[in-house]
Coordinates of C-alpha atoms and ligand atoms in Angstrom, one line a residue:
X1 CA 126.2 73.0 34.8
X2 CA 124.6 73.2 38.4
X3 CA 124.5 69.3 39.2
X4 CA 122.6 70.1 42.5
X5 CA 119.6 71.8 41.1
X6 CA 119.4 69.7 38.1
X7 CA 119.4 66.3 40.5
X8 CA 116.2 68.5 42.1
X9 CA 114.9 69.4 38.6
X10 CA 115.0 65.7 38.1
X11 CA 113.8 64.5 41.3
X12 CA 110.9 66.8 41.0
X13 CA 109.7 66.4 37.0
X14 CA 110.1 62.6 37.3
X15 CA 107.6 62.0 40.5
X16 CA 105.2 64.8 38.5
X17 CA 105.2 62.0 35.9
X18 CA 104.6 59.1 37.1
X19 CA 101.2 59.5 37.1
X20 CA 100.9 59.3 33.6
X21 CA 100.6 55.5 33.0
X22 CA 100.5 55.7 28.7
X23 CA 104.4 54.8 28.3
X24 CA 104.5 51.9 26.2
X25 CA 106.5 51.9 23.5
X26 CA 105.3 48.3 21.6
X27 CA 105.0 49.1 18.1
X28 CA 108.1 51.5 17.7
X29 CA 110.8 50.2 14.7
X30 CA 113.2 52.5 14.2
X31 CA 116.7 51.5 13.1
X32 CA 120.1 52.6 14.1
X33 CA 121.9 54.6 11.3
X34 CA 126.0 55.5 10.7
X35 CA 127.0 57.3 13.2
X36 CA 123.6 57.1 14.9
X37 CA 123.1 56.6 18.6
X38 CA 120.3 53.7 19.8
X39 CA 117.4 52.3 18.0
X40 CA 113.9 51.4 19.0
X41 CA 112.6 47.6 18.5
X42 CA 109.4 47.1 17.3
X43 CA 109.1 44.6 20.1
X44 CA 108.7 47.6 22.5
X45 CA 111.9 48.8 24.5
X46 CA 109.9 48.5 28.0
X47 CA 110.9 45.2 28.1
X48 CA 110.3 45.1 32.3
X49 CA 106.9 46.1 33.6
X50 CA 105.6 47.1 36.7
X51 CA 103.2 44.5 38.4
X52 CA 100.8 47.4 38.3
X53 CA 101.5 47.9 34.7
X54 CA 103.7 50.4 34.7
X55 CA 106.6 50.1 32.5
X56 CA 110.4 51.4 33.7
X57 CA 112.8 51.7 31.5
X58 CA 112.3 55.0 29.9
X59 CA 113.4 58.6 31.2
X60 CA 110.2 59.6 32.3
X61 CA 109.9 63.5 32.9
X62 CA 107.4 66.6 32.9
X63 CA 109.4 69.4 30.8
X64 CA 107.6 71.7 33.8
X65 CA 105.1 71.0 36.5
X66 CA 104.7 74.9 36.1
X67 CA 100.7 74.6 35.0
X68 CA 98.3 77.3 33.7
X69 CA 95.6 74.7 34.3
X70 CA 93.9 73.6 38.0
X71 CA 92.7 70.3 36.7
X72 CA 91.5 69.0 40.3
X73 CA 93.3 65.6 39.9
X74 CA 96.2 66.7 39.1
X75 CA 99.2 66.8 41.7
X76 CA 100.9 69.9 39.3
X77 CA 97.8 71.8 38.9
X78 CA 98.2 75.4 39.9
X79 CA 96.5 75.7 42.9
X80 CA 98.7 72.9 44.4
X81 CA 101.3 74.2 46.8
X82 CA 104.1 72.0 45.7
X83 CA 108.1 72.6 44.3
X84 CA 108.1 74.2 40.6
X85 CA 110.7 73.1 38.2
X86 CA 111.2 73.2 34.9
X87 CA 113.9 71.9 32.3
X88 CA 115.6 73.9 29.4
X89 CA 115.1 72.0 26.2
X90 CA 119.4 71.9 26.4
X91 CA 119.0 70.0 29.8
X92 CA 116.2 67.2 28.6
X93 CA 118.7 66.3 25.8
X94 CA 121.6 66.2 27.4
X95 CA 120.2 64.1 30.3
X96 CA 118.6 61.7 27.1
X97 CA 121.9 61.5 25.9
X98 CA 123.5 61.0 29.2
X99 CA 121.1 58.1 30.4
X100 CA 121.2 56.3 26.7
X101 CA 124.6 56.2 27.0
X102 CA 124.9 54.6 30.5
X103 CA 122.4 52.4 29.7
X104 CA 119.9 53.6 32.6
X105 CA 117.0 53.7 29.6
X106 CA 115.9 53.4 26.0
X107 CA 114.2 56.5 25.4
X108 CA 112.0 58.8 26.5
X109 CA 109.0 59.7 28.0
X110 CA 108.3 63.9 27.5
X111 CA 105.1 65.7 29.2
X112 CA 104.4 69.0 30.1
X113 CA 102.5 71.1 32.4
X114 CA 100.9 74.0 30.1
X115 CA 103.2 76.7 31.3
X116 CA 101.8 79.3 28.4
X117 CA 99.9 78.6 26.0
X118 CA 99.2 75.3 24.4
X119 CA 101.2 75.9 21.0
X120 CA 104.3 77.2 23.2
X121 CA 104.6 73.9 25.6
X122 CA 104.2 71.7 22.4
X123 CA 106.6 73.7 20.2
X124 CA 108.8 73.0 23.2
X125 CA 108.6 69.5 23.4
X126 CA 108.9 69.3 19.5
X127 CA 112.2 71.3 19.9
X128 CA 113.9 68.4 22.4
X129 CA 113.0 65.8 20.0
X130 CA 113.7 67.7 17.0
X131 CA 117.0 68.3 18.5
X132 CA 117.6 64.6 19.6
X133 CA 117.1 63.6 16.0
X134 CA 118.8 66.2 14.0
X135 CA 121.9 67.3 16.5
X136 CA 122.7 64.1 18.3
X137 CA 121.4 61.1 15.4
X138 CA 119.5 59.6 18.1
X139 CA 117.3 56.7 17.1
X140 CA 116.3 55.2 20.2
X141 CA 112.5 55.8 21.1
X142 CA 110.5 59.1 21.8
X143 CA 107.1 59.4 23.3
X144 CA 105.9 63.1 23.1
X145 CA 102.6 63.9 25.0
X146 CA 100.7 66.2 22.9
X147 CA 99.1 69.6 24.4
X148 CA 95.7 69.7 23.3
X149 CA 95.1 73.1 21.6
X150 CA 98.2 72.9 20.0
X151 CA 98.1 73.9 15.9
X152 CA 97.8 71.1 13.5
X153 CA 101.6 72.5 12.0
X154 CA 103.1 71.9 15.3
X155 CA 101.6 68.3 15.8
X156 CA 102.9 66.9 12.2
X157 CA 106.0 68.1 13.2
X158 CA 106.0 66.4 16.2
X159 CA 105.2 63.1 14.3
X160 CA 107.8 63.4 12.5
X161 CA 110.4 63.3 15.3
X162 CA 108.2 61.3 18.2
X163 CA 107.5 57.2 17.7
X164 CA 104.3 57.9 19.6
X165 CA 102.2 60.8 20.4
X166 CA 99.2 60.7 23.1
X167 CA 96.6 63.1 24.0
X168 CA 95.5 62.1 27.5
X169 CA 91.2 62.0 27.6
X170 CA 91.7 62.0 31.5
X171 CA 88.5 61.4 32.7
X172 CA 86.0 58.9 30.3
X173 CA 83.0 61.2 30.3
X174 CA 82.3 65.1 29.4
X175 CA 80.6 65.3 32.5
X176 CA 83.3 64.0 34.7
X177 CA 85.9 66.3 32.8
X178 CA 83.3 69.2 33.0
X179 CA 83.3 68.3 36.7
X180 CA 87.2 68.0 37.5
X181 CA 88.6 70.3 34.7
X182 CA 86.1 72.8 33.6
X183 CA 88.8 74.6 31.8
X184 CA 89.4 71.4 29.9
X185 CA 87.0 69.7 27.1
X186 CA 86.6 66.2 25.4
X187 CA 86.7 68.4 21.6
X188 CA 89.7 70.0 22.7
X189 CA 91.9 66.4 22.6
X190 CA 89.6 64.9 19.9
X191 CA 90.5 67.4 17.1
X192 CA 94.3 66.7 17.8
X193 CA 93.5 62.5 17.7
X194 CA 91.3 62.7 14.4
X195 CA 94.6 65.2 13.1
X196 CA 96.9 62.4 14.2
X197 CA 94.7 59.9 12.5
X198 CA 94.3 61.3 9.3
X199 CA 98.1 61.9 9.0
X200 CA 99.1 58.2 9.7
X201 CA 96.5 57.1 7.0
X202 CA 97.9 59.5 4.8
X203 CA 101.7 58.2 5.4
X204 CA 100.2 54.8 4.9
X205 CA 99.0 55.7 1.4
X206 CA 102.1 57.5 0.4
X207 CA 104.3 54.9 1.8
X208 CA 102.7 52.5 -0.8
X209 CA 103.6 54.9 -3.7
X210 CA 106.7 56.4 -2.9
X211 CA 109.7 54.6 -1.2
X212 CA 111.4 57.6 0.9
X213 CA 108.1 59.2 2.4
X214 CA 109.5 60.4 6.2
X215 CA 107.8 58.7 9.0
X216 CA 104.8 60.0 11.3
X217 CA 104.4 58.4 14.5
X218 CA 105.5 54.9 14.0
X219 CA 104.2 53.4 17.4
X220 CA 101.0 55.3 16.7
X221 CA 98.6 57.0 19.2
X222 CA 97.7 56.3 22.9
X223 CA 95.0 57.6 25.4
X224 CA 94.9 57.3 29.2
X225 CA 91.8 57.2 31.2
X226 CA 91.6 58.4 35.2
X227 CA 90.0 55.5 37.1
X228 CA 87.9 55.8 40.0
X229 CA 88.1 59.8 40.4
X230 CA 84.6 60.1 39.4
X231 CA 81.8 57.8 39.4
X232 CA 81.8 56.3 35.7
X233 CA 81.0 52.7 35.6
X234 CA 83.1 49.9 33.9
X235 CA 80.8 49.5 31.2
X236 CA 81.0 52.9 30.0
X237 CA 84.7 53.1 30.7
X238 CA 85.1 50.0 28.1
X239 CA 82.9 51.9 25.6
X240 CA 84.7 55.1 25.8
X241 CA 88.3 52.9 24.8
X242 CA 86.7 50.6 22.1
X243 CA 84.8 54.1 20.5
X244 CA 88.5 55.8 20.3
X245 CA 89.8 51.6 19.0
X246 CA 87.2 52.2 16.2
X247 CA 87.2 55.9 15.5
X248 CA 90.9 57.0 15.8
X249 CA 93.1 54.0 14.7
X250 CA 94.5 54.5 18.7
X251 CA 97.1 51.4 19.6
X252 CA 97.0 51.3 23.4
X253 CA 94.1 53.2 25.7
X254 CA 96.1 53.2 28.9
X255 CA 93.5 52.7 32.3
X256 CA 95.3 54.8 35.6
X257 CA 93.5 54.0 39.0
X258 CA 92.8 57.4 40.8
X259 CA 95.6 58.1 43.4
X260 CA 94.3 60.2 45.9
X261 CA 96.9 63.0 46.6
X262 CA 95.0 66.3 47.0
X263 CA 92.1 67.1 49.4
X264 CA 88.7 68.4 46.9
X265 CA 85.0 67.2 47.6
X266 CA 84.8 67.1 44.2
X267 CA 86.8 63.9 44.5
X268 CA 87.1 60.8 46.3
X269 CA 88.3 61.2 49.8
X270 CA 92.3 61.3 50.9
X271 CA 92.5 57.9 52.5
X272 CA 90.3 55.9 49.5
X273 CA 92.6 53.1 48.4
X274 CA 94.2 53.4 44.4
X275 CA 91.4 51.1 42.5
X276 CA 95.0 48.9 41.6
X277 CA 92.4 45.7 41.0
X278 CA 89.9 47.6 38.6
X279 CA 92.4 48.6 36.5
X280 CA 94.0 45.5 35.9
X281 CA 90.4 43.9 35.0
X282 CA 89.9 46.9 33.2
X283 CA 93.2 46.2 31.0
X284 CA 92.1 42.7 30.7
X285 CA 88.8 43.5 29.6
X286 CA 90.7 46.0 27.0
X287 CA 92.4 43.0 26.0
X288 CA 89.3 40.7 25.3
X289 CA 87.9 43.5 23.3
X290 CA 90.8 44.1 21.2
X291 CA 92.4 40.0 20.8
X292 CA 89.7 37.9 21.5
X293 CA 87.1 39.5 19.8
X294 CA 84.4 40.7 22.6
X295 CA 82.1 43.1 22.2
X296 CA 82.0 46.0 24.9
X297 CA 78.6 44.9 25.7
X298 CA 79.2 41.1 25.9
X299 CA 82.2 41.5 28.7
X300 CA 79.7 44.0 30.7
X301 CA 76.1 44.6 31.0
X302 CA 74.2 47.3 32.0
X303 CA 71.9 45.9 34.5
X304 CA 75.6 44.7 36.1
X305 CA 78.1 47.3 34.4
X306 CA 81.1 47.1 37.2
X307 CA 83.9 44.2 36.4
X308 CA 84.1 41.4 39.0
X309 CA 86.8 41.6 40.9
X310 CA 87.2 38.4 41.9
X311 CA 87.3 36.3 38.7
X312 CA 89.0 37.9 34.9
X313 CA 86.7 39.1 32.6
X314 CA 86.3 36.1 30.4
X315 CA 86.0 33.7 33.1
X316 CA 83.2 36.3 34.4
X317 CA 81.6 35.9 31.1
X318 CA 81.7 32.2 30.7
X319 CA 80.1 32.1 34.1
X320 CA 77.1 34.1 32.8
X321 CA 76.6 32.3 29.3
X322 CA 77.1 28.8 30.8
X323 CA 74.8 27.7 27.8
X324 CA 77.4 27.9 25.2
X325 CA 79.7 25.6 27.0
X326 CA 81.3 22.8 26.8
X327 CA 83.1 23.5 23.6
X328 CA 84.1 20.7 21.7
X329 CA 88.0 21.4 21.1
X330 CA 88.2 18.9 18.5
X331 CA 85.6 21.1 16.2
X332 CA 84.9 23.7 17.2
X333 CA 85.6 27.7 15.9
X334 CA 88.5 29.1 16.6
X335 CA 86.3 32.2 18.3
X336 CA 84.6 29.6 20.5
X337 CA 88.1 28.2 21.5
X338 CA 89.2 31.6 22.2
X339 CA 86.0 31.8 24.7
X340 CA 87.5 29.4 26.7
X341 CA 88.5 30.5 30.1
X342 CA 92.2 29.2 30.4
X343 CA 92.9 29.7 26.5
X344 CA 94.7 32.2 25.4
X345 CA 95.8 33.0 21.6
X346 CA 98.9 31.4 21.2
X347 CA 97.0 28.0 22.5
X348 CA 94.1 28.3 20.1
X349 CA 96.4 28.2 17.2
X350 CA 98.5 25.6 19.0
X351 CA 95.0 23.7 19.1
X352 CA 93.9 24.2 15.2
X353 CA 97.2 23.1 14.3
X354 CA 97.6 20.1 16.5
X355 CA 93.9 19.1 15.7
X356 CA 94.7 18.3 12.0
X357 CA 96.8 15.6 13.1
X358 CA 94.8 13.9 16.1
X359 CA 92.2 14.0 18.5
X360 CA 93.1 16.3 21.5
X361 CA 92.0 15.4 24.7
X362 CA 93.0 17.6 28.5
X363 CA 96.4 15.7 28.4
X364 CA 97.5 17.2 25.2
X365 CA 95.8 21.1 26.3
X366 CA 98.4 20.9 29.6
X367 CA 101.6 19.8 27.4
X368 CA 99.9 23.4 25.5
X369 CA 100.2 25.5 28.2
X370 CA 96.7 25.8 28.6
X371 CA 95.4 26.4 32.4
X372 CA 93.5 23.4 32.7
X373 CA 92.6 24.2 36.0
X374 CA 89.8 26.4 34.3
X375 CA 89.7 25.3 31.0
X376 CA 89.0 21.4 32.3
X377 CA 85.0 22.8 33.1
X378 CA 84.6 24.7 29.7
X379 CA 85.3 21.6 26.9
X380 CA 84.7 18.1 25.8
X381 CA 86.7 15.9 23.9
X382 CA 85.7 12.6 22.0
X383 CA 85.9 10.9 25.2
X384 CA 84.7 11.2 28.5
X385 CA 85.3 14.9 30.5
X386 CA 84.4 14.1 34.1
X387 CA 84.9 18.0 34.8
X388 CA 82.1 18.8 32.5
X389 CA 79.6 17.6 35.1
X390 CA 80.2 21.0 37.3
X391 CA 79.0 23.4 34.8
X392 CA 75.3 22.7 36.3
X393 CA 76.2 22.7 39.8
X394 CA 74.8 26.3 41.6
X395 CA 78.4 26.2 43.4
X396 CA 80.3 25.9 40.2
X397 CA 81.9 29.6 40.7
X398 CA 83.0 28.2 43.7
X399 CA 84.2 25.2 42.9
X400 CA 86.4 27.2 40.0
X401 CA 87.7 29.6 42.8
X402 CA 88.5 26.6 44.6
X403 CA 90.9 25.8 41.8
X404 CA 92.6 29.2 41.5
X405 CA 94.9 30.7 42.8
X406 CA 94.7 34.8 42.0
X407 CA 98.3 36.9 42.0
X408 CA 96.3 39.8 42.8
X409 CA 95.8 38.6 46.4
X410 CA 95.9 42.1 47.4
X411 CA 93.2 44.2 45.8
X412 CA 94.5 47.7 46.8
X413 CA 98.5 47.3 47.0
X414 CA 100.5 50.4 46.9
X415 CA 101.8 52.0 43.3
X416 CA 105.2 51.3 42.8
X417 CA 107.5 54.1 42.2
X418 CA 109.4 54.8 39.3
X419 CA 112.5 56.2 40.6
Ligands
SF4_501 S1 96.7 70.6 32.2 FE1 97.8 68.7 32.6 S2 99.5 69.3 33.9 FE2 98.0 71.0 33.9 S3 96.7 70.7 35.7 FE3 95.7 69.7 34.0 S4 96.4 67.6 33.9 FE4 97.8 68.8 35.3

């Protein structure tokens, strides 16, 4: 084996995919069998994350950065002037199986440049997991990125050997993609997703009437959106995830701030900063719509359809819809108690619970692990809440960022990298 140029194969597919932020693996469960190698938790494996996000403990590699494609935001789009590489199918196992067994990861990460066709690059990536599973027993987890335009055949195959499969949308809106990647289209990745879809409800239904069906895609499907490449707002950034929540049973829409690595007028200039701050309020506007029960509409409107920066989403919205507040914690909904800006889930049932028993009052939300330093404003209790008082008050955004303390002091720090 030539070590030398497989350490540059390496050092060149890795940094091609780093980009791609959509490497969770929550919602794997795949156990270890005799003789088997690994298994996947349904925990998630990426137990350490990024601040940014970005998960690092899977092998995380482009099968090429050879592309057929010039996708203008893309570092290995053809026209870019940068090293080629590309692994044989042989080489991604091995270096699986290599890494497993060292304990550098657990599992993998597999995109492609589209170095043919479509159906070629996927039937590729299909072959190293098919391989992984049926030659070397291994168990631990796979995600495969699926090649839109790839045949139906070839994707259930790849379900049957990946935990999770994800079709990248890119950019949120037809126009933007029409705009960046003319070659590319919204119905091209849509047809795979609703394929995807349908075969996880049908493994669903047969998994209730026979014991032994095999499984498809345990952890599901994923999407990543492109942030700040083209000029979508929040609002309809948050629309775009929650229609593909509704429509195609995806678990995770993944948000990547734009990082500016190629000079094109179509996009933003060299030196613009990574949005690193929108995406974060971005994934925690994700995570209202999808735990807490917002609506896309509710977290952002469209007279005012770009996420504050400076406060989280919910605390945004609670400063808007001052009205509904203070909540009585001793009565009222658990979805009101969830509004609360310093609540989080595992409080609010902490709250019902204790509340059968006695009257809560601040004192007993802090032994919670509720932040009371927002959360004080937003209730009432039986007695007295001299917090309360501020809700009025025209500084009262103030006064909460007074109280605060954001670990996002720098809005536009640097990616980390992966390797
Ligand atoms: S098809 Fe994928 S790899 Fe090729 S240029 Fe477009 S985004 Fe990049």
């Amino acid at each position: 084996m030539n070590f030398p140029r497989l350490q540059e194969k390496l050092e060149i597919l890795a940094d091609a995919a780093k980009y791609d932020v959509s490497c969770s693996s929550s919602g794997g469960n795949r156990k270890n069998k005799k003789g088997g190698l690994g298994d996947s938790h349904a925990t998630g494996i990426c137990h350490s994350y990024t601040e940014d996000g970005r998960c690092v403990s899977l092998l995380k590699i482009l099968l090429t950065n050879h592309c057929i494609y010039d996708c203008a935001y893309c570092v290995s789009r053809k026209s870019n002037d940068i090293k080629r590489a590309a692994f044989t199918v042989e080489e991604v196992v091995d270096l699986t199986i290599n890494f497993y067994r060292r304990n550098y990861i657990e599992g993998l990460f597999l995109s492609s440049g589209i170095f043919k066709d479509a159906e070629t690059t996927m039937e590729r990536l299909v072959r190293v997991a098919k391989k992984l599973r049926k030659e070397h027993n291994f168990n631990g987890y796979i995600h495969l990125k699926s090649i839109p335009g790839a045949s139906d055949e070839i994707m259930k195959e790849a379900g049957l050997y990946a935990d999770r499969l994800s079709i990248n949308l890119e950019i949120p809106t037809t126009r933007g993609l029409k705009l960046l990647a003319p070659e590319k289209s919204h119905d091209q990745m849509i047809k795979p997703m609703g394929f995807i879809k349908n075969e996880l409800n049908l493994y669903k239904e047969e998994k209730k009437i026979f014991k032994n069906v095999p499984k498809f895609a345990p952890a599901g499907q994923s999407t990543q959106m492109i942030v700040g490449a083209t000029d979508e707002t929040d609002l309809k950034i948050i629309k775009v995830a929650d229609h593909f929540y509704q429509n195609f049973k995806l678990k995770r829409v993944y948000y990547s701030g734009y990082v500016p690595m190629l000079e094109d007028k179509r996009l933003p200039s060299i030196d613009s900063q990574v949005p690193m701050l929108r995406e974060n309020r971005l994934y925690q506007a994700d995570w209202l719509m999808r735990f807490y029960g917002f609506k896309a509409d509710e977290i952002l409107e469209k007279s005012n359809p770009f996420l504050d920066l400076e406060v989280d989403p919910k605390l945004a919205w609670a400063l808007r819809n001052r009205e509904q507040f203070p909540v009585n914690i001793n009565t009222a909904t658990k979805e009101m108690i969830l509004r609360v800006p310093g609540i989080g889930r595992k409080s609010m049932y902490k709250i019902l619970t204790a509340r059968n028993f006695q009257k809560l009052n601040l004192e007993h939300l802090r032994k919670m692990g509720v932040a009371t330093n927002r959360a004080k404003y937003f209730v009432e209790f039986e007695s007295q809440n001299i917090f309360n008082k501020y809700i009025d008050d025209f500084n009262f955004r103030k006064i909460i960022l007074q109280g605060m303390k954001s670990k996002f002091q720098n809005p536009f720090s640097e990616q980390l990298t992966l390797f």
